[in-house]
C-alpha positions as MATLAB code, in Angstrom:
seq = 'MERSTNCDNSSLVENTQNENCCCKNITELKSILKLNNKSVESTLKQLMTQIFILNNSNTRICNAFKTMDQKIQIIMKSNDKTRSLALPIPVLPSSLVGILPTKSIDEVDAVEALLTDNEDGLKNQEELKSYLYIKSSNTSTFSAAIRHTIDTCFEYHILALFSYKGKTKRSFIDLKLYSVIYEALSGFRTSPLEEQTFHKVTDNYIRHAFKKDTNTPVSN';
ca = [
     -65.930   51.716   71.306;
     -65.702   53.902   68.246;
     -61.968   53.444   68.210;
     -62.374   49.664   68.301;
     -64.755   49.802   65.377;
     -62.306   51.866   63.386;
     -59.581   49.346   64.063;
     -61.788   46.518   62.931;
     -62.655   48.374   59.743;
     -59.023   49.119   59.106;
     -58.072   45.508   59.610;
     -60.843   44.392   57.283;
     -59.702   46.782   54.590;
     -56.143   45.585   54.981;
     -57.182   41.954   54.737;
     -59.230   42.711   51.664;
     -56.284   44.461   50.076;
     -54.024   41.528   50.906;
     -56.494   39.099   49.375;
     -56.773   41.232   46.281;
     -52.987   41.408   46.096;
     -52.655   37.622   46.404;
     -55.320   37.050   43.777;
     -53.575   39.479   41.526;
     -50.246   37.726   42.055;
     -51.804   34.342   41.381;
     -53.443   35.674   38.237;
     -50.159   37.136   37.082;
     -48.366   33.894   37.874;
     -50.942   31.938   35.886;
     -50.508   34.350   33.003;
     -46.742   33.956   33.152;
     -47.031   30.164   33.275;
     -49.468   30.219   30.385;
     -47.108   32.370   28.353;
     -44.206   30.117   29.269;
     -46.178   27.041   28.246;
     -47.012   28.628   24.924;
     -43.376   29.585   24.466;
     -42.220   26.063   25.329;
     -44.797   24.529   22.994;
     -43.730   26.877   20.235;
     -40.068   26.045   20.803;
     -40.807   22.319   20.838;
     -42.764   22.614   17.613;
     -39.852   24.446   16.012;
     -37.416   21.804   17.250;
     -39.599   18.985   15.957;
     -39.877   20.735   12.621;
     -36.077   21.096   12.446;
     -35.594   17.449   13.404;
     -38.063   16.381   10.731;
     -36.277   18.516    8.134;
     -32.864   17.157    9.186;
     -34.160   13.597    9.090;
     -35.434   14.105    5.559;
     -32.117   15.678    4.590;
     -30.173   12.754    6.067;
     -32.384   10.303    4.205;
     -31.741   12.127    0.940;
     -27.997   12.208    1.648;
     -27.931    8.472    2.428;
     -29.856    7.708   -0.748;
     -27.490    9.927   -2.720;
     -24.453    8.077   -1.317;
     -26.088    4.737   -2.061;
     -26.762    5.775   -5.650;
     -23.221    7.103   -5.994;
     -21.766    3.842   -4.657;
     -23.828    1.844   -7.164;
     -22.580    4.052   -9.995;
     -18.976    3.658   -8.842;
     -19.381   -0.135   -8.760;
     -20.774   -0.086  -12.300;
     -17.900    2.120  -13.494;
     -15.320   -0.151  -11.836;
     -16.831   -3.264  -13.404;
     -16.970   -1.524  -16.743;
     -13.345   -0.455  -16.346;
     -12.278   -4.037  -15.574;
     -14.053   -5.292  -18.688;
     -12.528   -2.537  -20.810;
      -9.066   -3.252  -19.446;
      -9.466   -6.953  -20.193;
     -10.602   -6.199  -23.722;
      -7.725   -3.772  -24.213;
      -5.096   -6.384  -23.361;
      -3.909   -8.599  -26.206;
      -4.741  -12.288  -25.994;
      -1.659  -14.202  -24.778;
      -0.370  -16.694  -27.325;
       2.029  -19.435  -26.297;
       4.935  -19.973  -28.725;
       4.007  -22.825  -31.036;
       7.121  -24.804  -30.108;
       6.017  -24.845  -26.461;
       2.360  -25.753  -27.000;
       1.537  -28.971  -25.160;
       4.693  -28.799  -23.035;
       3.880  -25.986  -20.614;
       3.190  -26.365  -17.819;
       5.892  -29.018  -17.623;
       4.703  -32.330  -16.214;
       8.006  -34.214  -16.092;
      11.725  -33.537  -15.853;
      12.037  -34.655  -19.482;
       9.651  -31.866  -20.470;
      11.668  -29.380  -18.410;
      14.802  -30.421  -20.291;
      12.950  -30.178  -23.606;
      11.844  -26.617  -22.817;
      15.383  -25.724  -21.760;
      16.646  -26.954  -25.128;
      14.121  -24.695  -26.881;
      15.267  -21.657  -24.887;
      18.969  -21.728  -25.705;
      20.846  -18.612  -26.786;
      20.841  -19.394  -30.508;
      18.564  -17.499  -32.906;
      15.536  -19.769  -32.551;
      16.024  -20.069  -28.803;
      16.193  -16.295  -28.304;
      13.021  -15.902  -30.351;
      11.292  -18.496  -28.160;
      12.503  -16.676  -25.053;
      11.053  -13.341  -26.185;
       7.731  -14.872  -27.206;
       7.459  -16.732  -23.900;
       8.291  -13.540  -21.949;
       5.486  -11.706  -23.724;
       3.098  -14.591  -23.104;
       3.892  -14.733  -19.381;
       3.756  -10.959  -18.999;
       0.292  -10.722  -20.552;
      -0.937  -13.702  -18.505;
       0.197  -12.036  -15.266;
      -1.166   -8.564  -16.077;
      -4.609   -9.261  -14.609;
      -3.310  -10.477  -11.242;
      -4.078   -8.359   -8.193;
      -0.618   -8.287   -6.570;
       3.038   -8.822   -7.433;
       3.138  -11.973   -5.289;
       0.100  -13.362   -7.119;
       1.769  -12.567  -10.457;
       4.890  -14.511   -9.409;
       2.914  -17.582   -8.352;
       0.695  -17.457  -11.436;
       3.711  -17.236  -13.763;
       5.456  -20.178  -12.097;
       2.234  -22.218  -12.298;
       2.133  -21.523  -16.033;
       5.534  -23.188  -16.420;
       5.546  -25.983  -13.823;
       3.135  -28.395  -12.245;
       3.564  -28.674   -8.480;
       5.148  -32.125   -8.414;
       7.830  -30.983  -10.863;
       8.459  -27.729   -9.043;
       8.965  -29.774   -5.867;
      12.027  -31.411   -7.466;
      13.900  -28.091   -7.380;
      15.366  -25.853   -4.717;
      15.832  -22.153   -5.369;
      19.642  -22.027   -5.379;
      20.285  -25.752   -5.746;
      21.545  -26.418   -2.221;
      19.470  -29.566   -1.738;
      18.003  -30.300   -5.189;
      18.401  -29.211   -8.802;
      18.948  -25.454   -9.002;
      15.892  -23.480  -10.064;
      17.795  -20.245  -10.807;
      20.066  -22.071  -13.276;
      17.113  -22.802  -15.567;
      16.459  -20.759  -18.692;
      12.825  -20.878  -17.618;
      13.798  -19.014  -14.456;
      15.514  -16.283  -16.488;
      12.438  -15.926  -18.688;
      10.132  -15.709  -15.646;
      12.426  -13.159  -13.994;
      12.542  -10.917  -17.061;
       8.828  -11.339  -17.836;
       8.034   -9.852  -14.417;
      10.621   -7.064  -14.611;
       7.842   -4.475  -15.006;
       6.623   -5.300  -11.496;
      10.012   -4.634   -9.927;
      10.490   -0.881   -9.577;
      12.429   -0.809   -6.289;
      14.979   -2.870   -4.320;
      12.157   -3.960   -2.011;
      10.215   -5.489   -4.920;
      13.421   -7.181   -6.090;
      13.674   -8.813   -2.660;
       9.992   -9.712   -2.810;
      10.487  -11.566   -6.089;
      13.272  -13.781   -4.716;
      11.547  -14.334   -1.365;
       8.173  -15.294   -2.844;
       9.721  -17.528   -5.522;
      11.958  -19.329   -3.016;
       9.065  -19.830   -0.598;
       6.734  -21.054   -3.346;
       9.252  -23.690   -4.461;
       9.904  -24.794   -0.863;
       6.207  -25.510   -0.308;
       5.401  -26.962   -3.729;
       5.366  -30.518   -2.354;
       2.513  -29.561    0.002;
       0.376  -28.515   -2.958;
       1.165  -31.602   -5.010;
      -1.809  -33.923   -5.475;
      -0.076  -36.090   -8.072;
       2.317  -38.963   -7.657;
       5.858  -37.596   -7.298;
       8.022  -37.955  -10.382;
      11.593  -39.058   -9.902;
      14.654  -37.596  -11.588;
];
């Protein structure tokens, strides 16, 4: 009987110890979880702070780029105005005023007569070259400069009466006007490729002149 009582007491003590151990473990676990939660919260706060700082930095960077872009646009516009002011005003030779762009074959022939190789004709050639060069200086591309220069000398319905090498119509390259146009744009041609571009664009522009013509065709 005494032995049984001792066993019961021993079992009770053991159970009590186990309960205390479990409670202790649970308490420790809660403490660990609490610490972990605090650590996670702290880390999240730090991350949010960093994100906020980065967001502000990105906003400032974007605003800085926007301001820089606006300044660049202002500088570019200012540069365009300055460049335009720096260029001399093109002046058409007095003998060609009212004739260019040519509006009839008779006017083409009249211009050709004014561009002969005598003293007055050579002077007219040089003045017309300078005029065409200055007029084409503000164009964006070489091809645009070619078309603009041809438009200065010919209306579409007159240009349509020519073919580049004269295979089907009057030869364009035999004109003194062609020689003047070619030499006026010599500054654009700095390589064999640009030389090819000149002939290709000019030929193509003449071929399609009739499509641009809105006037009544003029006969030879």
